[in-house]
Amino acid sequence: GAVVSQHPSWVICKSGTSVKIECRSLDFQATTMFWYRQFPKQSLMLMATSNEGSKATYEQGVEKDKFLINHASLTLSTLTVTSAHPEDSSFYICSARDRLAGHYEQYFGPGTRLTVT
Amino acid sequence: TQLLEQSPQFLSIQEGENLTVYCNSSSVFSSLQWYRQEPGEGPVLLVTVVTGGEVKKLKRLTFQFGDARKDSSLHITAAQPGDTGLYLCAPSRQGAQKLVFGQGTRLTINP
C-alpha cells in the first residue's frame, strides 16, 4: 500500500518551453500533496503544499507563476514548470499524505529528472 | 524557524561495522519519520516514532525517539552495502501539514 507514482520519470526540454509533471496516489486518497526539489548531493527542498480543491501554498522564494500546481482530485496533483530555463534543471519529487493516516507520514514518488537545454 | 541538525553529514564505513546517526532539534515534536533515499529515487519511509523514549526495530535498524521528543537516533548493526543511501529525518508538529527535512546523512558502506 501507499504507492505514489510520478510521470514522466525523466524529461528533456528546450529552454522557454513548459513541462508538466504528474503525481498520483495509486491506492489511497491524498488531500495533501507536496512538491520538492532536490539538487545533487543535497536534501529535499519543499517548494509548495498542494491541497485538493484549493490553491497551493508556496514556500518563500518559490515563484508561483513559474511553478504552477494543480490538485484537482484526491489522487492527482500536477506541477507545471513554465518557460523553463537551464537553472530549472533538477530532480523534482512529489509526496502525498494519506488522509486517513494519523501521524503526518508522507509517501514519496520516484521523482522526475528535468533537464532543460 | 526550527533548527534541525543531522549528524554526521557524511559517513563511510566498512561492511559489518555498526553506526549511529543523529537527528537533533531544540523544538518538541509530535512525531518523527526516518526516510532512506537511494540515488535517483524518491525517499522511502522507514519508520515513524511518536512516544518519547520509544524504540522501534526494523531488522538491523534501531530507531529511538528522545524522552523529550526533541531528538532521535538511528543505529545500524552489521552494516551492509545495501544500507548505502541518504538517511533523512523529518519531524512534524501537531497541526502542521508539512514535514521539515534535515540535511541528511549520506551513508556509504564499503564491501
PDB file of C-alpha atoms in Angstrom:
ATOM      1  CA  GLY A   1       0.000   0.000   0.000  1.00  0.00           C
ATOM      2  CA  ALA A   2       0.780   3.735  -0.009  1.00  0.00           C
ATOM      3  CA  VAL A   3       2.197   3.913  -3.522  1.00  0.00           C
ATOM      4  CA  VAL A   4       2.840   7.208  -5.252  1.00  0.00           C
ATOM      5  CA  SER A   5       3.725   7.416  -8.913  1.00  0.00           C
ATOM      6  CA  GLN A   6       5.220  10.223 -10.970  1.00  0.00           C
ATOM      7  CA  HIS A   7       5.202  10.751 -14.673  1.00  0.00           C
ATOM      8  CA  PRO A   8       7.410  11.212 -16.531  1.00  0.00           C
ATOM      9  CA  SER A   9      10.419   9.768 -14.732  1.00  0.00           C
ATOM     10  CA  TRP A  10      12.706  11.949 -16.798  1.00  0.00           C
ATOM     11  CA  VAL A  11      12.234  14.684 -19.368  1.00  0.00           C
ATOM     12  CA  ILE A  12      14.445  16.845 -21.535  1.00  0.00           C
ATOM     13  CA  CYS A  13      13.031  20.071 -22.859  1.00  0.00           C
ATOM     14  CA  LYS A  14      14.237  23.171 -24.616  1.00  0.00           C
ATOM     15  CA  SER A  15      14.626  26.486 -22.889  1.00  0.00           C
ATOM     16  CA  GLY A  16      11.410  28.519 -22.994  1.00  0.00           C
ATOM     17  CA  THR A  17       9.033  25.581 -23.159  1.00  0.00           C
ATOM     18  CA  SER A  18       6.750  24.295 -20.402  1.00  0.00           C
ATOM     19  CA  VAL A  19       6.802  20.880 -18.786  1.00  0.00           C
ATOM     20  CA  LYS A  20       4.071  19.171 -16.796  1.00  0.00           C
ATOM     21  CA  ILE A  21       4.830  16.559 -14.136  1.00  0.00           C
ATOM     22  CA  GLU A  22       2.073  14.355 -12.719  1.00  0.00           C
ATOM     23  CA  CYS A  23       1.919  12.893  -9.234  1.00  0.00           C
ATOM     24  CA  ARG A  24      -0.629  10.203  -8.415  1.00  0.00           C
ATOM     25  CA  SER A  25      -1.514   8.357  -5.236  1.00  0.00           C
ATOM     26  CA  LEU A  26      -2.386   4.883  -6.504  1.00  0.00           C
ATOM     27  CA  ASP A  27      -4.011   3.147  -3.574  1.00  0.00           C
ATOM     28  CA  PHE A  28      -5.051   5.891  -1.194  1.00  0.00           C
ATOM     29  CA  GLN A  29      -6.659   9.300  -1.211  1.00  0.00           C
ATOM     30  CA  ALA A  30      -4.424  12.269  -0.624  1.00  0.00           C
ATOM     31  CA  THR A  31      -5.973  15.522   0.483  1.00  0.00           C
ATOM     32  CA  THR A  32      -2.491  16.991   0.671  1.00  0.00           C
ATOM     33  CA  MET A  33       0.418  16.584  -1.707  1.00  0.00           C
ATOM     34  CA  PHE A  34       3.823  18.194  -1.585  1.00  0.00           C
ATOM     35  CA  TRP A  35       6.320  19.141  -4.245  1.00  0.00           C
ATOM     36  CA  TYR A  36      10.035  19.101  -3.559  1.00  0.00           C
ATOM     37  CA  ARG A  37      13.123  19.964  -5.497  1.00  0.00           C
ATOM     38  CA  GLN A  38      16.460  18.297  -4.921  1.00  0.00           C
ATOM     39  CA  PHE A  39      19.862  19.343  -6.194  1.00  0.00           C
ATOM     40  CA  PRO A  40      22.734  16.844  -6.429  1.00  0.00           C
ATOM     41  CA  LYS A  41      24.156  15.784  -3.085  1.00  0.00           C
ATOM     42  CA  GLN A  42      21.597  17.866  -1.198  1.00  0.00           C
ATOM     43  CA  SER A  43      18.484  17.263   0.845  1.00  0.00           C
ATOM     44  CA  LEU A  44      14.920  17.901  -0.244  1.00  0.00           C
ATOM     45  CA  MET A  45      13.712  21.465  -0.533  1.00  0.00           C
ATOM     46  CA  LEU A  46       9.968  21.944  -0.150  1.00  0.00           C
ATOM     47  CA  MET A  47       8.515  24.043  -2.951  1.00  0.00           C
ATOM     48  CA  ALA A  48       4.808  24.002  -2.197  1.00  0.00           C
ATOM     49  CA  THR A  49       1.965  22.309  -0.395  1.00  0.00           C
ATOM     50  CA  SER A  50      -0.999  21.343  -2.516  1.00  0.00           C
ATOM     51  CA  ASN A  51      -4.446  20.810  -1.046  1.00  0.00           C
ATOM     52  CA  GLU A  52      -7.183  19.201  -3.092  1.00  0.00           C
ATOM     53  CA  GLY A  53      -9.608  21.766  -4.427  1.00  0.00           C
ATOM     54  CA  SER A  54      -7.736  24.838  -3.246  1.00  0.00           C
ATOM     55  CA  LYS A  55      -4.760  26.939  -4.193  1.00  0.00           C
ATOM     56  CA  ALA A  56      -1.294  25.698  -3.397  1.00  0.00           C
ATOM     57  CA  THR A  57       0.786  27.267  -0.649  1.00  0.00           C
ATOM     58  CA  TYR A  58       4.245  28.137  -1.878  1.00  0.00           C
ATOM     59  CA  GLU A  59       7.381  28.321   0.209  1.00  0.00           C
ATOM     60  CA  GLN A  60       9.277  31.574   0.402  1.00  0.00           C
ATOM     61  CA  GLY A  61      11.353  32.206  -2.689  1.00  0.00           C
ATOM     62  CA  VAL A  62       9.377  29.878  -4.963  1.00  0.00           C
ATOM     63  CA  GLU A  63       7.712  31.667  -7.868  1.00  0.00           C
ATOM     64  CA  LYS A  64       4.077  30.586  -8.057  1.00  0.00           C
ATOM     65  CA  ASP A  65       3.705  31.866 -11.626  1.00  0.00           C
ATOM     66  CA  LYS A  66       6.640  29.774 -12.753  1.00  0.00           C
ATOM     67  CA  PHE A  67       5.760  26.590 -10.904  1.00  0.00           C
ATOM     68  CA  LEU A  68       2.041  26.066 -11.427  1.00  0.00           C
ATOM     69  CA  ILE A  69       0.428  23.478  -9.195  1.00  0.00           C
ATOM     70  CA  ASN A  70      -2.978  21.946  -9.671  1.00  0.00           C
ATOM     71  CA  HIS A  71      -4.587  19.447  -7.313  1.00  0.00           C
ATOM     72  CA  ALA A  72      -7.893  18.712  -8.964  1.00  0.00           C
ATOM     73  CA  SER A  73      -8.644  15.353  -7.361  1.00  0.00           C
ATOM     74  CA  LEU A  74      -7.787  13.317  -4.292  1.00  0.00           C
ATOM     75  CA  THR A  75      -5.327  11.229  -6.292  1.00  0.00           C
ATOM     76  CA  LEU A  76      -3.685  13.652  -8.701  1.00  0.00           C
ATOM     77  CA  SER A  77      -1.530  16.745  -8.446  1.00  0.00           C
ATOM     78  CA  THR A  78       0.401  18.318 -11.283  1.00  0.00           C
ATOM     79  CA  LEU A  79       3.400  20.625 -11.359  1.00  0.00           C
ATOM     80  CA  THR A  80       3.967  22.671 -14.497  1.00  0.00           C
ATOM     81  CA  VAL A  81       7.315  24.363 -14.952  1.00  0.00           C
ATOM     82  CA  THR A  82       6.574  27.272 -17.240  1.00  0.00           C
ATOM     83  CA  SER A  83       9.121  28.918 -19.551  1.00  0.00           C
ATOM     84  CA  ALA A  84      11.785  26.559 -18.350  1.00  0.00           C
ATOM     85  CA  HIS A  85      15.411  27.640 -18.151  1.00  0.00           C
ATOM     86  CA  PRO A  86      18.563  25.599 -17.638  1.00  0.00           C
ATOM     87  CA  GLU A  87      18.657  26.609 -13.960  1.00  0.00           C
ATOM     88  CA  ASP A  88      15.320  24.808 -13.522  1.00  0.00           C
ATOM     89  CA  SER A  89      17.076  21.534 -14.260  1.00  0.00           C
ATOM     90  CA  SER A  90      16.703  19.438 -11.148  1.00  0.00           C
ATOM     91  CA  PHE A  91      15.162  16.352  -9.574  1.00  0.00           C
ATOM     92  CA  TYR A  92      11.526  17.032  -8.709  1.00  0.00           C
ATOM     93  CA  ILE A  93       9.827  14.770  -6.176  1.00  0.00           C
ATOM     94  CA  CYS A  94       6.242  14.726  -5.014  1.00  0.00           C
ATOM     95  CA  SER A  95       4.808  13.202  -1.879  1.00  0.00           C
ATOM     96  CA  ALA A  96       1.329  12.551  -0.612  1.00  0.00           C
ATOM     97  CA  ARG A  97      -0.298  12.243   2.769  1.00  0.00           C
ATOM     98  CA  ASP A  98      -2.873   9.537   3.295  1.00  0.00           C
ATOM     99  CA  ARG A  99      -5.890  11.414   4.619  1.00  0.00           C
ATOM    100  CA  LEU A 100      -6.691   8.521   6.925  1.00  0.00           C
ATOM    101  CA  ALA A 101      -3.187   8.289   8.422  1.00  0.00           C
ATOM    102  CA  GLY A 102      -2.547   9.724  11.847  1.00  0.00           C
ATOM    103  CA  HIS A 103       0.983  10.975  12.050  1.00  0.00           C
ATOM    104  CA  TYR A 104       1.723  13.145   9.041  1.00  0.00           C
ATOM    105  CA  GLU A 105       3.608  10.413   7.232  1.00  0.00           C
ATOM    106  CA  GLN A 106       4.344  11.229   3.635  1.00  0.00           C
ATOM    107  CA  TYR A 107       4.821   8.754   0.821  1.00  0.00           C
ATOM    108  CA  PHE A 108       7.095   9.809  -1.962  1.00  0.00           C
ATOM    109  CA  GLY A 109       7.020   9.318  -5.676  1.00  0.00           C
ATOM    110  CA  PRO A 110      10.105   8.071  -7.530  1.00  0.00           C
ATOM    111  CA  GLY A 111      10.989  11.551  -8.768  1.00  0.00           C
ATOM    112  CA  THR A 112      11.235  13.255 -12.143  1.00  0.00           C
ATOM    113  CA  ARG A 113      14.557  14.372 -13.521  1.00  0.00           C
ATOM    114  CA  LEU A 114      14.151  17.516 -15.578  1.00  0.00           C
ATOM    115  CA  THR A 115      16.901  18.691 -17.901  1.00  0.00           C
ATOM    116  CA  VAL A 116      16.453  21.985 -19.698  1.00  0.00           C
ATOM    117  CA  THR A 117      18.755  22.557 -22.647  1.00  0.00           C
TER     118      THR A 117
ATOM    119  CA  THR B   1      12.168  28.700  12.283  1.00  0.00           C
ATOM    120  CA  GLN B   2      13.104  25.430  13.951  1.00  0.00           C
ATOM    121  CA  LEU B   3      16.718  24.317  13.792  1.00  0.00           C
ATOM    122  CA  LEU B   4      17.126  20.714  12.726  1.00  0.00           C
ATOM    123  CA  GLU B   5      20.535  19.130  12.598  1.00  0.00           C
ATOM    124  CA  GLN B   6      21.557  15.709  11.370  1.00  0.00           C
ATOM    125  CA  SER B   7      24.964  14.297  12.108  1.00  0.00           C
ATOM    126  CA  PRO B   8      27.231  13.206  10.733  1.00  0.00           C
ATOM    127  CA  GLN B   9      26.583  14.639   7.287  1.00  0.00           C
ATOM    128  CA  PHE B  10      28.789  12.010   5.657  1.00  0.00           C
ATOM    129  CA  LEU B  11      29.794   8.584   6.879  1.00  0.00           C
ATOM    130  CA  SER B  12      31.786   5.920   5.079  1.00  0.00           C
ATOM    131  CA  ILE B  13      32.455   2.642   6.854  1.00  0.00           C
ATOM    132  CA  GLN B  14      33.263  -0.968   6.098  1.00  0.00           C
ATOM    133  CA  GLU B  15      30.713  -3.707   5.780  1.00  0.00           C
ATOM    134  CA  GLY B  16      29.995  -5.353   9.109  1.00  0.00           C
ATOM    135  CA  GLU B  17      30.588  -2.289  11.267  1.00  0.00           C
ATOM    136  CA  ASN B  18      27.978  -0.627  13.451  1.00  0.00           C
ATOM    137  CA  LEU B  19      26.973   3.014  13.196  1.00  0.00           C
ATOM    138  CA  THR B  20      24.660   5.609  14.690  1.00  0.00           C
ATOM    139  CA  VAL B  21      23.290   8.747  13.077  1.00  0.00           C
ATOM    140  CA  TYR B  22      21.558  11.522  14.931  1.00  0.00           C
ATOM    141  CA  CYS B  23      18.747  13.989  14.400  1.00  0.00           C
ATOM    142  CA  ASN B  24      18.629  16.874  16.871  1.00  0.00           C
ATOM    143  CA  SER B  25      16.467  19.922  17.368  1.00  0.00           C
ATOM    144  CA  SER B  26      15.622  22.490  20.006  1.00  0.00           C
ATOM    145  CA  SER B  27      11.907  22.026  19.342  1.00  0.00           C
ATOM    146  CA  VAL B  28       9.467  19.433  20.651  1.00  0.00           C
ATOM    147  CA  PHE B  29       7.720  17.327  18.035  1.00  0.00           C
ATOM    148  CA  SER B  30       4.598  15.225  17.974  1.00  0.00           C
ATOM    149  CA  SER B  31       6.213  12.583  15.776  1.00  0.00           C
ATOM    150  CA  LEU B  32       9.254  11.967  13.668  1.00  0.00           C
ATOM    151  CA  GLN B  33       9.811   9.999  10.499  1.00  0.00           C
ATOM    152  CA  TRP B  34      13.006   8.467   9.138  1.00  0.00           C
ATOM    153  CA  TYR B  35      13.426   8.004   5.413  1.00  0.00           C
ATOM    154  CA  ARG B  36      16.111   6.456   3.225  1.00  0.00           C
ATOM    155  CA  GLN B  37      16.763   7.704  -0.284  1.00  0.00           C
ATOM    156  CA  GLU B  38      18.855   5.964  -2.894  1.00  0.00           C
ATOM    157  CA  PRO B  39      20.334   7.876  -5.850  1.00  0.00           C
ATOM    158  CA  GLY B  40      17.789   8.761  -8.498  1.00  0.00           C
ATOM    159  CA  GLU B  41      14.828   7.618  -6.432  1.00  0.00           C
ATOM    160  CA  GLY B  42      12.340   9.103  -4.022  1.00  0.00           C
ATOM    161  CA  PRO B  43      12.715   8.706  -0.240  1.00  0.00           C
ATOM    162  CA  VAL B  44      11.222   5.601   1.313  1.00  0.00           C
ATOM    163  CA  LEU B  45       9.600   5.772   4.721  1.00  0.00           C
ATOM    164  CA  LEU B  46      11.398   3.545   7.223  1.00  0.00           C
ATOM    165  CA  VAL B  47       9.634   4.280  10.485  1.00  0.00           C
ATOM    166  CA  THR B  48       7.529   6.732  12.462  1.00  0.00           C
ATOM    167  CA  VAL B  49       8.200   7.305  16.161  1.00  0.00           C
ATOM    168  CA  VAL B  50       5.631   9.037  18.289  1.00  0.00           C
ATOM    169  CA  THR B  51       6.170   8.488  22.011  1.00  0.00           C
ATOM    170  CA  GLY B  52       9.088   9.958  23.967  1.00  0.00           C
ATOM    171  CA  GLY B  53      11.637   7.235  24.669  1.00  0.00           C
ATOM    172  CA  GLU B  54      10.119   4.957  22.051  1.00  0.00           C
ATOM    173  CA  VAL B  55      12.382   2.370  20.431  1.00  0.00           C
ATOM    174  CA  LYS B  56      11.487   0.651  17.180  1.00  0.00           C
ATOM    175  CA  LYS B  57      13.417  -2.038  15.381  1.00  0.00           C
ATOM    176  CA  LEU B  58      13.420  -2.816  11.688  1.00  0.00           C
ATOM    177  CA  LYS B  59      15.705  -5.802  11.164  1.00  0.00           C
ATOM    178  CA  ARG B  60      19.223  -4.420  11.777  1.00  0.00           C
ATOM    179  CA  LEU B  61      17.983  -0.839  12.194  1.00  0.00           C
ATOM    180  CA  THR B  62      17.048   0.517  15.617  1.00  0.00           C
ATOM    181  CA  PHE B  63      15.290   3.854  15.905  1.00  0.00           C
ATOM    182  CA  GLN B  64      14.906   5.793  19.126  1.00  0.00           C
ATOM    183  CA  PHE B  65      12.900   8.905  19.915  1.00  0.00           C
ATOM    184  CA  GLY B  66      14.304  11.031  22.714  1.00  0.00           C
ATOM    185  CA  ASP B  67      12.437  11.243  26.009  1.00  0.00           C
ATOM    186  CA  ALA B  68      11.714  14.922  25.416  1.00  0.00           C
ATOM    187  CA  ARG B  69      10.758  14.298  21.756  1.00  0.00           C
ATOM    188  CA  LYS B  70      13.407  16.735  20.536  1.00  0.00           C
ATOM    189  CA  ASP B  71      15.852  14.256  19.068  1.00  0.00           C
ATOM    190  CA  SER B  72      16.156  10.848  17.519  1.00  0.00           C
ATOM    191  CA  SER B  73      18.805   8.343  16.578  1.00  0.00           C
ATOM    192  CA  LEU B  74      19.183   5.548  14.074  1.00  0.00           C
ATOM    193  CA  HIS B  75      21.547   2.703  14.848  1.00  0.00           C
ATOM    194  CA  ILE B  76      22.547   0.160  12.225  1.00  0.00           C
ATOM    195  CA  THR B  77      24.105  -3.112  13.269  1.00  0.00           C
ATOM    196  CA  ALA B  78      26.438  -5.027  10.968  1.00  0.00           C
ATOM    197  CA  ALA B  79      26.043  -2.587   8.089  1.00  0.00           C
ATOM    198  CA  GLN B  80      25.723  -3.974   4.596  1.00  0.00           C
ATOM    199  CA  PRO B  81      26.347  -2.336   1.195  1.00  0.00           C
ATOM    200  CA  GLY B  82      22.582  -2.294   0.660  1.00  0.00           C
ATOM    201  CA  ASP B  83      22.290   0.170   3.552  1.00  0.00           C
ATOM    202  CA  THR B  84      24.059   2.793   1.457  1.00  0.00           C
ATOM    203  CA  GLY B  85      21.924   5.872   0.908  1.00  0.00           C
ATOM    204  CA  LEU B  86      20.823   9.248   2.188  1.00  0.00           C
ATOM    205  CA  TYR B  87      19.088   8.992   5.558  1.00  0.00           C
ATOM    206  CA  LEU B  88      16.652  11.806   6.281  1.00  0.00           C
ATOM    207  CA  CYS B  89      14.819  12.609   9.463  1.00  0.00           C
ATOM    208  CA  ALA B  90      11.609  14.593   9.281  1.00  0.00           C
ATOM    209  CA  PRO B  91       9.877  15.667  12.471  1.00  0.00           C
ATOM    210  CA  SER B  92       6.367  17.019  12.497  1.00  0.00           C
ATOM    211  CA  ARG B  93       4.313  19.126  14.843  1.00  0.00           C
ATOM    212  CA  GLN B  94       0.690  18.605  15.714  1.00  0.00           C
ATOM    213  CA  GLY B  95      -1.454  20.542  13.292  1.00  0.00           C
ATOM    214  CA  ALA B  96       1.363  21.253  10.857  1.00  0.00           C
ATOM    215  CA  GLN B  97       0.893  19.858   7.375  1.00  0.00           C
ATOM    216  CA  LYS B  98       4.422  19.897   6.144  1.00  0.00           C
ATOM    217  CA  LEU B  99       7.482  17.996   7.259  1.00  0.00           C
ATOM    218  CA  VAL B 100      10.798  19.695   7.773  1.00  0.00           C
ATOM    219  CA  PHE B 101      13.710  17.651   6.493  1.00  0.00           C
ATOM    220  CA  GLY B 102      17.190  17.672   7.904  1.00  0.00           C
ATOM    221  CA  GLN B 103      20.118  17.941   5.532  1.00  0.00           C
ATOM    222  CA  GLY B 104      20.530  14.193   5.798  1.00  0.00           C
ATOM    223  CA  THR B 105      23.319  11.760   6.490  1.00  0.00           C
ATOM    224  CA  ARG B 106      24.921  10.324   3.399  1.00  0.00           C
ATOM    225  CA  LEU B 107      25.989   6.811   4.311  1.00  0.00           C
ATOM    226  CA  THR B 108      28.337   4.655   2.258  1.00  0.00           C
ATOM    227  CA  ILE B 109      29.013   1.046   3.209  1.00  0.00           C
ATOM    228  CA  ASN B 110      32.089  -0.339   1.534  1.00  0.00           C
ATOM    229  CA  PRO B 111      32.228  -4.063   0.798  1.00  0.00           C
TER     230      PRO B 111
END
